[in-house]
């Protein structure tokens, strides 16, 4: 077998639109990620990169294809996806903190409800994680009182509270004001340095260049170019990649 | 969202209310109401209707019955409404139990599509026709509660559907089950959003119980009619009944406003 912690084989996703037409978003993606690896997923909007990420924890149901996580086939009907998701955290573009719970409760809800920790253990873990993302003083705060950057740092801490083996980042800085992007990227950099396995869908090319071990360029639902950041960003081979990067980097 | 087409409070019509009030007082004045003789007559009739033989106690007992039925029906309404709405939302959200969903849909259609009065009569004279030992008030509570449940279900459904789908995704991404996510993340937020509408539903319910007299329950309205029957007095008992309803409704409306203010505190 391969040394991938997560492996994707021939992943297809087709959405059926309201008027009955079919939209092929993913057209056969095969790839994988090793333990501790950081993979940046880039590509034009509508290319399917977010859908690809959302298929990995079956937020979207793949139309066909096989995904294996820690030697378990998670696309099989027999797989309990809830158990898999405990080990695969997700960070969303719009944070989705639970507004009726305090920051601490946001972090402890899942581990306590799933009986993985007692409330005391989860509280201690929450304290430790919030200190790690620089928000120790916000532990009893309400999400509505936080800035966008703070919310996203709490969302990252919430994902980490489950002790995941891997994190999926779905454009984590795209909804942030420019001056708040840095603080979130700093937290993600620290996570990356600590050895976390990460998939990162992003438009932050500079950041992707800095932390990624590999970069996937997705276009029209397939991986059209793949390689180290140096290869993809500095010496792209595909015309589509060159065109995309020239548009994005010119800004 | 569909809610009961009834209004519960004065709202911005307060000025209009004032004008109508002044006009009514003028009418009373013009008809000689404020003459000494008329005043004496009013007092005599008031004594007949409410004081003599402690007849006001009929109204007090009627009010107790009205409040009892409304409270009981409210509890049933919330429970039934919550269950129905979760069935329907879960069906849309991918938890497919077609039998339950069909049941919930039919239930809501039938109970909202027929008059509450007809439902009350059917419960009492058809379904529980042979259960003569049963306190009729319990039948009324059941009828009003199940009827209200259909409306509450739609209120809850609207509330649940107003929550960003991302909330459910975030909860599920942590490994929580659909049920847990619903219970700990979606419902608490939905509930907070629908509390004012729920309250209005129960104010409507309070007024709706005035038809309970049709199955022989001496509720507040029926108590007024009972006094009428004793004193052959055509206006005072029913006007008094109306005033009592109005005072309760205005008080509850006031509570809803306070509740709304309290709920929106601390949110940006």
XYZ file of C-alpha atoms in Angstrom:
519
model
C 0.000 0.000 0.000
C 0.906 3.593 -0.282
C 2.078 5.700 2.627
C -0.854 8.086 2.249
C -2.955 8.855 5.349
C -5.733 9.839 2.952
C -5.994 8.627 -0.600
C -8.434 9.606 -3.326
C -9.042 7.462 -6.408
C -10.950 8.649 -9.454
C -13.246 11.036 -7.559
C -16.262 12.296 -9.501
C -18.965 14.686 -8.330
C -22.013 15.630 -10.367
C -24.612 18.068 -9.100
C -28.160 17.836 -10.434
C -29.489 21.336 -10.876
C -33.056 22.398 -10.186
C -33.976 22.327 -13.854
C -32.689 18.762 -14.159
C -29.440 19.583 -15.921
C -26.314 17.935 -14.613
C -23.188 19.801 -13.655
C -19.944 17.839 -13.597
C -17.822 19.529 -10.954
C -15.187 16.880 -10.333
C -14.099 14.750 -13.269
C -11.816 12.091 -11.914
C -9.386 13.261 -9.242
C -6.750 10.892 -7.879
C -4.312 12.088 -5.254
C -3.298 11.577 -1.654
C -1.702 13.173 1.369
C 0.967 11.775 3.692
C 1.061 12.229 7.432
C 2.422 15.671 8.266
C 2.152 16.855 4.706
C 0.661 20.245 3.784
C -1.061 20.454 0.444
C -2.326 23.707 -1.012
C -5.193 23.477 -3.487
C -5.438 26.411 -5.860
C -7.449 27.143 -8.977
C -9.964 29.528 -10.500
C -13.369 29.899 -8.835
C -15.799 27.259 -9.987
C -12.934 24.866 -10.695
C -14.163 22.401 -8.068
C -11.437 22.890 -5.453
C -13.866 23.500 -2.587
C -16.075 20.618 -3.721
C -12.982 18.399 -3.769
C -12.195 19.370 -0.168
C -15.817 18.910 0.947
C -15.877 15.406 -0.552
C -12.961 14.384 1.669
C -15.121 14.367 4.822
C -18.279 13.704 2.820
C -19.831 17.101 3.459
C -20.637 16.480 -0.191
C -21.389 12.919 -1.221
C -19.043 11.869 -4.024
C -20.878 10.607 -7.104
C -18.232 7.949 -7.651
C -14.693 7.184 -6.653
C -12.975 5.782 -3.598
C -11.582 7.745 -0.633
C -9.480 5.911 1.940
C -8.561 7.469 5.283
C -6.235 5.607 7.636
C -6.868 2.360 5.689
C -10.637 2.693 5.983
C -12.713 3.147 2.858
C -14.835 6.133 3.900
C -16.873 6.143 0.693
C -18.215 2.684 1.493
C -21.841 2.532 2.699
C -20.684 0.547 5.726
C -18.502 3.401 6.949
C -19.803 5.517 9.839
C -18.755 8.946 8.610
C -19.367 10.512 12.036
C -16.490 8.473 13.450
C -14.222 9.490 10.576
C -15.019 13.187 10.981
C -13.793 13.099 14.574
C -10.306 12.714 13.166
C -10.675 15.144 10.279
C -11.332 18.724 11.329
C -12.715 21.347 8.978
C -12.335 25.120 8.954
C -14.843 27.090 6.888
C -14.646 30.330 4.986
C -17.423 31.847 7.113
C -16.220 30.354 10.452
C -19.662 29.122 11.528
C -19.030 29.520 15.232
C -22.106 28.601 17.253
C -23.434 32.046 18.251
C -25.529 30.810 21.178
C -22.490 29.302 22.895
C -19.490 31.011 24.439
C -16.061 30.556 22.923
C -15.273 27.892 25.513
C -18.540 26.047 24.855
C -17.864 26.169 21.115
C -14.683 24.219 21.770
C -16.048 21.750 24.311
C -19.447 20.895 22.778
C -18.289 18.106 20.460
C -15.676 16.353 22.647
C -18.069 16.304 25.607
C -21.190 15.318 23.650
C -19.258 12.492 21.981
C -18.006 11.407 25.425
C -14.371 11.699 24.392
C -13.610 14.003 27.329
C -15.250 15.072 30.554
C -16.308 18.720 30.755
C -13.268 19.438 32.963
C -10.845 17.834 30.507
C -12.451 19.654 27.597
C -12.304 22.968 29.488
C -8.601 22.474 30.138
C -8.041 21.590 26.497
C -10.014 24.651 25.401
C -7.901 26.875 27.611
C -4.705 25.431 26.191
C -5.867 25.759 22.561
C -7.131 29.314 22.996
C -3.778 30.290 24.467
C -2.162 28.691 21.452
C -4.211 30.811 19.010
C -3.631 33.898 21.160
C -7.165 34.258 22.507
C -6.794 33.069 26.096
C -8.601 36.188 27.327
C -11.662 35.514 25.133
C -12.549 32.153 26.660
C -15.891 33.291 28.113
C -16.680 35.747 25.314
C -19.630 35.446 22.895
C -18.728 34.887 19.233
C -20.683 37.977 18.155
C -18.245 40.117 20.116
C -15.192 38.878 18.229
C -13.611 40.270 15.075
C -13.521 38.134 11.934
C -9.907 37.180 12.490
C -10.597 36.218 16.095
C -13.613 34.167 15.028
C -11.564 32.205 12.539
C -8.855 31.560 15.139
C -11.558 30.233 17.493
C -12.905 28.078 14.633
C -9.432 26.604 14.145
C -9.157 25.948 17.881
C -12.602 24.307 17.781
C -11.460 21.936 15.048
C -8.294 21.214 17.049
C -10.293 20.436 20.193
C -11.155 17.055 18.681
C -7.443 16.152 18.410
C -7.769 15.550 14.673
C -5.177 13.731 12.556
C -5.768 16.153 9.757
C -7.352 19.529 9.043
C -9.255 20.702 5.977
C -9.167 24.455 5.388
C -11.800 25.785 2.974
C -10.641 29.284 1.988
C -10.120 30.265 5.639
C -9.109 33.851 4.942
C -11.389 34.716 2.009
C -14.088 36.315 4.144
C -11.687 38.370 6.250
C -10.788 42.027 6.114
C -7.231 42.359 4.797
C -5.772 43.492 8.117
C -7.043 40.328 9.814
C -5.647 37.797 7.369
C -2.186 37.891 8.918
C -3.240 36.775 12.398
C -5.097 33.756 10.968
C -2.209 32.796 8.695
C 0.157 33.014 11.686
C -1.971 30.485 13.563
C -2.046 28.196 10.534
C 1.711 28.530 10.111
C 2.222 27.502 13.717
C -0.027 24.481 13.173
C 1.857 23.544 10.039
C 5.187 23.788 11.848
C 3.860 21.544 14.614
C 3.441 18.737 12.089
C -0.313 18.858 11.405
C -1.475 17.240 8.183
C -3.285 19.934 6.218
C -5.288 20.400 3.044
C -5.627 24.065 2.286
C -7.899 25.536 -0.379
C -6.759 29.122 -0.693
C -6.239 32.223 -2.758
C -3.288 33.298 -0.592
C -0.566 32.299 -3.053
C 2.271 33.725 -0.987
C 1.193 31.776 2.062
C 0.648 28.586 0.039
C 4.133 29.000 -1.391
C 5.590 29.368 2.083
C 3.971 26.457 3.922
C 2.903 23.903 1.295
C 4.904 20.775 0.545
C 2.899 20.262 -2.609
C 0.500 22.370 -4.637
C -2.456 21.071 -6.646
C -3.788 23.253 -9.412
C -7.372 22.223 -10.089
C -9.125 23.347 -13.235
C -12.455 22.132 -14.653
C -12.667 19.381 -12.068
C -9.294 17.733 -12.682
C -5.809 18.243 -11.268
C -4.202 19.926 -14.222
C -0.850 20.562 -12.558
C 0.805 19.267 -9.405
C 4.200 19.735 -7.818
C 6.263 21.540 -5.213
C 5.526 25.255 -4.730
C 8.687 26.051 -6.692
C 7.544 23.929 -9.608
C 3.961 25.175 -9.728
C 4.417 28.836 -8.767
C 7.803 29.589 -10.288
C 7.988 27.184 -13.223
C 4.421 26.292 -14.229
C 4.159 24.088 -17.310
C 0.468 24.105 -18.182
C -0.786 27.144 -20.133
C -3.885 27.281 -17.882
C -1.726 27.445 -14.745
C 0.444 30.164 -16.233
C -2.613 32.195 -17.183
C -4.227 31.769 -13.753
C -1.081 32.650 -11.827
C -0.385 35.690 -13.951
C -3.887 36.967 -13.216
C -3.715 36.242 -9.501
C -0.182 37.380 -8.829
C -0.532 40.607 -10.769
C -2.913 41.952 -8.147
C -43.908 31.778 6.775
C -47.555 31.115 7.486
C -48.870 32.044 10.883
C -52.355 32.440 12.162
C -54.010 35.436 10.645
C -54.799 37.091 13.909
C -53.417 40.137 15.573
C -52.834 40.203 19.267
C -52.004 43.754 20.209
C -52.789 47.378 19.645
C -49.408 48.181 18.098
C -49.283 51.417 16.149
C -53.052 51.766 16.328
C -52.834 53.333 19.763
C -53.795 56.786 18.452
C -56.729 55.369 16.511
C -57.796 53.547 19.665
C -57.808 56.854 21.512
C -59.991 58.514 18.892
C -62.478 55.614 18.951
C -62.536 55.787 22.750
C -63.334 59.495 22.786
C -66.077 58.917 20.217
C -67.638 56.140 22.317
C -67.640 58.346 25.397
C -69.340 61.043 23.314
C -72.003 58.547 22.185
C -72.638 57.536 25.787
C -72.920 61.196 26.732
C -75.293 61.914 23.852
C -77.547 59.004 24.821
C -77.927 60.351 28.347
C -75.627 57.828 29.962
C -74.085 60.318 32.328
C -77.367 61.449 33.852
C -77.971 60.464 37.457
C -80.864 58.162 36.567
C -78.853 56.276 33.963
C -75.945 55.941 36.369
C -78.216 54.528 39.032
C -79.642 52.059 36.515
C -76.133 51.022 35.497
C -75.169 50.409 39.093
C -78.288 48.396 39.767
C -77.668 46.191 36.780
C -74.010 45.860 37.688
C -75.061 44.601 41.101
C -77.493 42.131 39.503
C -74.900 40.827 37.082
C -71.780 40.550 39.162
C -72.343 41.103 42.883
C -75.616 39.402 43.752
C -75.165 35.754 44.780
C -71.424 36.209 44.126
C -72.017 35.942 40.391
C -68.563 37.360 39.681
C -67.318 33.977 40.862
C -68.805 32.505 37.683
C -66.442 34.725 35.713
C -63.527 33.825 37.984
C -64.201 30.112 37.529
C -64.637 30.643 33.801
C -61.326 32.454 33.631
C -59.658 29.599 35.521
C -61.031 27.165 32.975
C -59.861 29.331 30.067
C -56.360 29.653 31.513
C -56.248 25.926 32.302
C -57.217 24.960 28.763
C -54.851 27.474 27.173
C -51.916 26.321 29.300
C -52.575 22.634 28.636
C -53.037 23.209 24.919
C -49.853 25.305 24.841
C -47.797 22.444 26.262
C -49.264 19.938 23.794
C -48.903 22.445 20.960
C -45.199 23.016 21.605
C -44.398 19.315 21.908
C -46.418 18.300 18.838
C -45.151 21.268 16.842
C -41.538 20.561 17.702
C -41.803 16.900 16.707
C -43.632 17.669 13.444
C -41.210 20.390 12.421
C -38.132 18.263 13.110
C -39.635 15.408 11.065
C -40.187 17.729 8.120
C -36.833 19.490 8.342
C -34.959 16.196 8.813
C -36.665 14.813 5.713
C -35.362 17.732 3.670
C -31.972 17.441 5.353
C -31.442 13.889 4.174
C -32.924 11.810 7.002
C -35.544 10.133 4.841
C -38.410 8.467 6.674
C -41.176 8.889 4.070
C -43.994 7.535 6.265
C -43.293 10.050 9.033
C -42.881 12.928 6.629
C -46.142 12.105 4.835
C -47.887 11.860 8.198
C -46.537 15.257 9.300
C -47.524 16.886 6.010
C -51.046 15.451 6.115
C -51.450 16.370 9.777
C -50.492 19.988 9.176
C -52.673 20.259 6.058
C -55.778 18.787 7.670
C -55.569 20.582 11.017
C -54.822 23.954 9.488
C -57.321 23.427 6.687
C -60.377 22.833 8.873
C -61.978 25.141 11.462
C -60.842 24.617 15.053
C -64.492 24.610 16.063
C -65.304 21.673 13.771
C -62.266 19.811 15.117
C -63.419 20.463 18.682
C -66.900 19.145 17.917
C -65.495 16.041 16.196
C -63.201 15.278 19.140
C -66.043 15.627 21.610
C -69.047 14.175 19.783
C -67.374 11.600 17.534
C -64.008 10.405 18.772
C -64.711 10.644 22.500
C -68.453 10.239 22.123
C -68.553 7.181 24.361
C -66.108 8.465 26.981
C -68.673 10.285 29.090
C -66.645 9.952 32.303
C -63.812 11.979 30.840
C -63.630 15.634 31.916
C -64.647 17.601 28.826
C -61.880 20.099 29.549
C -59.276 17.436 28.794
C -60.914 16.780 25.433
C -60.776 20.515 24.728
C -57.103 20.668 25.737
C -56.363 17.807 23.371
C -58.326 19.375 20.515
C -56.825 22.849 20.954
C -53.324 21.456 21.584
C -53.283 19.246 18.510
C -54.706 22.085 16.427
C -52.138 24.530 17.744
C -49.375 21.976 17.095
C -49.979 22.295 13.359
C -49.417 26.048 13.514
C -46.475 25.770 15.900
C -44.894 23.207 13.543
C -44.837 25.781 10.768
C -43.424 28.426 13.110
C -40.645 26.080 14.228
C -39.942 24.968 10.670
C -39.519 28.575 9.613
C -37.238 29.132 12.588
C -35.079 26.102 11.829
C -34.837 26.958 8.152
C -33.749 30.499 9.006
C -30.537 29.120 10.542
C -27.554 29.203 8.186
C -26.953 25.659 6.784
C -23.299 26.257 7.646
C -24.201 25.815 11.326
C -25.291 22.248 10.657
C -22.189 21.620 8.536
C -19.884 22.952 11.222
C -21.522 20.719 13.833
C -21.423 17.656 11.579
C -17.791 18.327 10.621
C -16.866 17.830 14.283
C -18.356 14.339 14.177
C -21.662 15.155 15.882
C -24.627 13.124 14.677
C -27.554 14.761 12.901
C -29.659 14.482 16.058
C -26.998 15.967 18.323
C -26.361 18.822 15.908
C -30.075 19.536 15.796
C -30.418 19.456 19.565
C -27.296 21.382 20.586
C -26.736 23.742 17.670
C -29.804 24.291 15.477
C -32.790 24.134 17.839
C -31.436 26.509 20.530
C -30.845 29.150 17.866
C -34.145 28.488 16.093
C -36.044 28.655 19.370
C -34.594 32.044 20.185
C -35.736 33.327 16.785
C -39.304 32.085 17.078
C -40.130 32.915 20.708
C -42.074 36.093 19.826
C -44.083 34.304 17.134
C -44.765 31.393 19.461
C -46.049 33.778 22.075
C -48.392 35.375 19.550
C -49.668 31.928 18.645
C -50.569 31.312 22.267
C -52.305 34.643 22.570
C -54.388 33.580 19.565
C -54.979 30.247 21.274
C -56.244 31.982 24.411
C -58.918 33.705 22.371
C -59.665 30.550 20.416
C -60.630 28.659 23.575
C -63.730 30.875 23.696
C -65.445 28.275 21.501
C -65.147 25.657 24.245
C -68.674 26.532 25.350
C -69.926 24.613 22.339
C -68.983 21.353 24.023
C -70.422 22.450 27.352
C -67.362 23.848 29.081
C -68.006 26.860 31.324
C -65.040 28.884 30.140
C -64.864 32.669 30.478
C -67.082 33.337 27.442
C -69.654 30.743 28.448
C -69.660 32.151 32.007
C -70.701 35.488 30.556
C -73.526 33.796 28.689
C -74.551 31.961 31.854
C -74.888 35.235 33.723
C -76.908 36.575 30.799
C -79.276 33.624 31.143
C -79.767 34.346 34.848
C -80.225 38.108 34.689
C -81.672 38.452 31.166
C -79.170 41.247 30.814
C -77.962 41.762 27.265
C -74.792 43.796 27.443
C -72.876 44.013 30.708
C -71.748 40.366 31.151
C -70.339 40.019 27.639
C -68.703 43.441 27.674
C -67.091 42.478 30.966
C -65.882 39.212 29.396
C -64.420 41.144 26.468
C -62.631 43.521 28.839
C -61.095 40.608 30.756
C -59.832 39.006 27.525
C -58.436 42.335 26.387
C -56.577 42.954 29.644
C -54.954 39.513 29.504
C -54.024 39.894 25.827
C -52.564 43.369 26.365
C -50.560 42.066 29.312
C -49.222 39.127 27.295
C -48.432 41.399 24.350
C -46.474 43.601 26.700
C -44.578 40.523 27.883
C -43.714 39.550 24.290
C -42.281 43.008 23.643
C -40.159 42.822 26.794
C -39.072 39.322 25.786
C -38.088 40.504 22.310
C -36.008 43.304 23.784
C -34.351 40.889 26.164
C -33.595 38.370 23.402
C -32.018 40.947 21.122
C -29.725 42.229 23.865
C -26.025 41.612 23.425
C -26.355 40.849 19.721
C -24.930 43.091 17.103
